[in-house]
Amino acid sequence: MPGPHDFDPRRTWPGFLIAAGFVLVVPFILLRPEVSEGLTGLRLVIFWTLHVLIPLALLQGAQVALSHVPRVAILNPWAQTALSGLAGATLFAPIAIALDAAFGLSKPTDDLGMSWPAALLDEFLGFAPVVTFLWLALNATRLVRIEPVTRADPATAAAEPGLWLRVPRNIGRALVALSAELH
């Protein structure tokens, strides 16, 4: 049974994704892209909630699955994340078409006379770049590994040399080598 901190967006990745998902739903509801034309009220909110949270779950699943593929695991983390973005977008394409149909919105196969493969490709090409970019953006802090800046406690600051105040504690204090040039 999940505990109270399991979905805290400040502490867990699933919590962060859920919070980010709900934040991402708001612009879609407010901007009302053409694809959701004709939807209002609760149907509009549900439509965009499904169009955001389902892809986020698929993106996370794709990222986990691809991390176990040796040829993908050796890639740069940015490339791995971009690949999982494309994989998640690929998995979501048929779901997006099904959601459009379930909400009574036009289907690409009806409007453009497309075959299902062509409709899937059209759907994928329509949102894959945006989905992949947003997935990279959501993962950026993990990929960059930005350490939060912490202020030293004044009581311990006097005991530690200035060098150690700038070294992240998580890498330890065992000095192996130190060198300098010109300064």
Coordinates of C-alpha atoms in Angstrom, one line a residue:
M1 CA 0.0 0.0 0.0
P2 CA 1.5 3.4 -1.0
G3 CA 2.5 5.7 1.8
P4 CA 2.0 9.4 2.0
H5 CA 5.4 10.2 0.5
D6 CA 5.2 7.8 -2.4
F7 CA 3.5 10.4 -4.6
D8 CA 5.0 13.6 -3.2
P9 CA 6.2 15.4 -6.3
R10 CA 9.2 16.8 -4.4
R11 CA 10.4 13.3 -3.4
T12 CA 9.4 10.8 -6.0
W13 CA 9.5 10.5 -9.8
P14 CA 5.9 9.1 -10.0
G15 CA 4.6 12.0 -7.9
F16 CA 6.5 14.5 -10.1
L17 CA 5.1 13.0 -13.3
I18 CA 1.5 13.1 -11.9
A19 CA 1.9 16.7 -10.8
A20 CA 3.5 17.7 -14.1
G21 CA 0.8 15.9 -16.0
F22 CA -2.0 17.9 -14.2
V23 CA 0.0 21.1 -14.8
L24 CA 0.3 20.2 -18.5
V25 CA -3.4 19.6 -18.8
V26 CA -4.3 23.2 -17.9
P27 CA -2.7 24.9 -21.1
F28 CA -4.5 22.4 -23.3
I29 CA -7.8 23.1 -21.7
L30 CA -7.3 26.9 -21.9
L31 CA -5.8 26.9 -25.4
R32 CA -8.4 24.5 -26.8
P33 CA -6.4 23.1 -29.7
E34 CA -8.4 22.2 -32.8
V35 CA -8.4 18.5 -32.1
S36 CA -10.7 19.0 -29.1
E37 CA -13.1 21.4 -30.9
G38 CA -16.6 20.8 -29.8
L39 CA -15.7 19.5 -26.4
T40 CA -16.7 21.6 -23.4
G41 CA -16.8 21.3 -19.6
L42 CA -16.0 18.0 -18.0
R43 CA -15.6 16.2 -21.3
L44 CA -12.8 18.6 -22.3
V45 CA -11.0 18.2 -19.0
I46 CA -11.2 14.4 -19.2
F47 CA -10.1 14.4 -22.8
W48 CA -7.0 16.3 -22.1
T49 CA -6.3 14.6 -18.8
L50 CA -6.3 11.3 -20.7
H51 CA -4.2 12.8 -23.5
V52 CA -1.5 13.9 -21.1
L53 CA -1.5 11.2 -18.3
I54 CA -1.6 8.2 -20.6
P55 CA 1.4 9.3 -22.6
L56 CA 3.3 10.1 -19.5
A57 CA 2.7 6.6 -18.2
L58 CA 3.8 5.2 -21.6
L59 CA 6.8 7.4 -21.7
Q60 CA 7.9 6.2 -18.3
G61 CA 7.3 2.6 -19.2
A62 CA 9.2 2.9 -22.4
Q63 CA 12.1 4.5 -20.6
V64 CA 12.2 1.7 -18.0
A65 CA 11.9 -1.0 -20.7
L66 CA 14.6 0.6 -23.0
S67 CA 17.0 1.0 -20.0
H68 CA 17.2 -2.9 -20.0
V69 CA 18.1 -3.1 -23.6
P70 CA 22.0 -3.3 -23.8
R71 CA 22.3 -1.4 -27.0
V72 CA 20.2 1.5 -25.6
A73 CA 21.7 1.4 -22.1
I74 CA 25.2 2.3 -23.5
L75 CA 23.8 5.5 -25.1
N76 CA 24.1 8.9 -23.7
P77 CA 21.2 9.6 -21.2
W78 CA 19.8 12.3 -23.4
A79 CA 19.7 9.9 -26.4
Q80 CA 18.1 7.2 -24.2
T81 CA 15.4 9.7 -23.1
A82 CA 14.8 10.9 -26.6
L83 CA 14.4 7.3 -27.7
S84 CA 11.9 6.6 -24.9
G85 CA 10.1 9.8 -26.0
L86 CA 9.7 8.4 -29.5
A87 CA 8.8 5.0 -28.3
G88 CA 6.1 6.4 -26.0
A89 CA 4.7 8.6 -28.8
T90 CA 4.6 5.5 -31.0
L91 CA 2.7 3.5 -28.4
F92 CA 0.3 6.4 -27.8
A93 CA -0.6 7.0 -31.5
P94 CA -3.3 4.2 -31.7
I95 CA -4.6 5.2 -28.3
A96 CA -4.9 8.8 -29.4
I97 CA -7.0 7.8 -32.4
A98 CA -9.2 5.6 -30.2
L99 CA -9.7 8.4 -27.7
D100 CA -10.7 10.8 -30.5
A101 CA -13.2 8.3 -31.7
A102 CA -14.5 7.6 -28.1
F103 CA -15.1 11.3 -27.6
G104 CA -16.9 11.6 -31.0
L105 CA -14.2 13.7 -32.6
S106 CA -13.2 13.3 -36.3
K107 CA -11.0 10.4 -37.2
P108 CA -8.1 10.9 -39.6
T109 CA -9.3 7.9 -41.6
D110 CA -12.7 9.6 -42.1
D111 CA -11.6 13.1 -42.9
L112 CA -8.6 12.4 -45.1
G113 CA -9.6 9.0 -46.6
M114 CA -6.5 7.5 -45.0
S115 CA -5.7 3.9 -44.3
W116 CA -5.1 2.9 -40.7
P117 CA -1.3 2.8 -41.2
A118 CA -1.3 6.2 -42.8
A119 CA -3.6 7.6 -40.0
L120 CA -1.2 6.2 -37.4
L121 CA 1.8 7.7 -39.1
D122 CA 0.0 11.0 -39.4
E123 CA -1.0 10.9 -35.7
F124 CA 2.6 10.0 -34.7
L125 CA 4.1 12.7 -36.8
G126 CA 1.7 15.3 -35.5
F127 CA 2.7 14.9 -31.8
A128 CA 5.9 12.9 -31.6
P129 CA 8.2 16.0 -31.7
V130 CA 6.2 17.8 -29.0
V131 CA 6.0 14.7 -26.8
T132 CA 9.7 13.9 -27.2
F133 CA 10.6 17.5 -26.4
L134 CA 8.4 17.7 -23.3
W135 CA 9.8 14.3 -22.2
L136 CA 13.3 15.7 -22.5
A137 CA 12.3 18.8 -20.6
L138 CA 10.6 16.8 -17.8
N139 CA 13.8 14.7 -17.5
A140 CA 16.2 17.6 -17.8
T141 CA 16.9 18.1 -14.1
R142 CA 17.7 14.4 -13.7
L143 CA 19.8 14.4 -16.9
V144 CA 21.8 17.5 -16.0
R145 CA 22.0 16.4 -12.3
I146 CA 21.8 19.9 -10.9
E147 CA 22.8 19.8 -7.3
P148 CA 20.9 22.1 -5.0
V149 CA 23.0 24.9 -3.5
T150 CA 23.2 24.5 0.2
R151 CA 24.5 27.0 2.6
A152 CA 27.0 25.8 5.2
D153 CA 26.0 25.9 8.8
P154 CA 28.0 28.8 10.3
A155 CA 29.1 26.6 13.2
T156 CA 30.7 24.0 11.0
A157 CA 31.8 26.5 8.3
A158 CA 34.7 27.6 10.5
A159 CA 35.8 24.0 10.9
E160 CA 35.9 23.2 7.2
P161 CA 38.3 24.7 4.7
G162 CA 36.7 26.8 2.0
L163 CA 37.4 24.2 -0.6
W164 CA 35.1 21.6 1.0
L165 CA 32.2 24.1 1.2
R166 CA 32.1 24.0 -2.6
V167 CA 32.4 20.2 -3.0
P168 CA 29.1 18.3 -2.9
R169 CA 29.0 16.1 0.2
N170 CA 27.6 13.1 -1.7
I171 CA 31.0 12.5 -3.4
G172 CA 32.8 12.3 0.0
R173 CA 35.8 13.9 1.6
A174 CA 38.6 11.4 0.7
L175 CA 41.0 13.5 -1.3
V176 CA 42.8 11.4 -3.9
A177 CA 44.6 14.1 -5.9
L178 CA 44.8 17.9 -6.2
S179 CA 46.5 19.9 -8.8
A180 CA 46.6 23.5 -10.1
E181 CA 48.1 25.5 -12.9
L182 CA 48.9 29.2 -12.9
H183 CA 46.6 30.1 -9.9

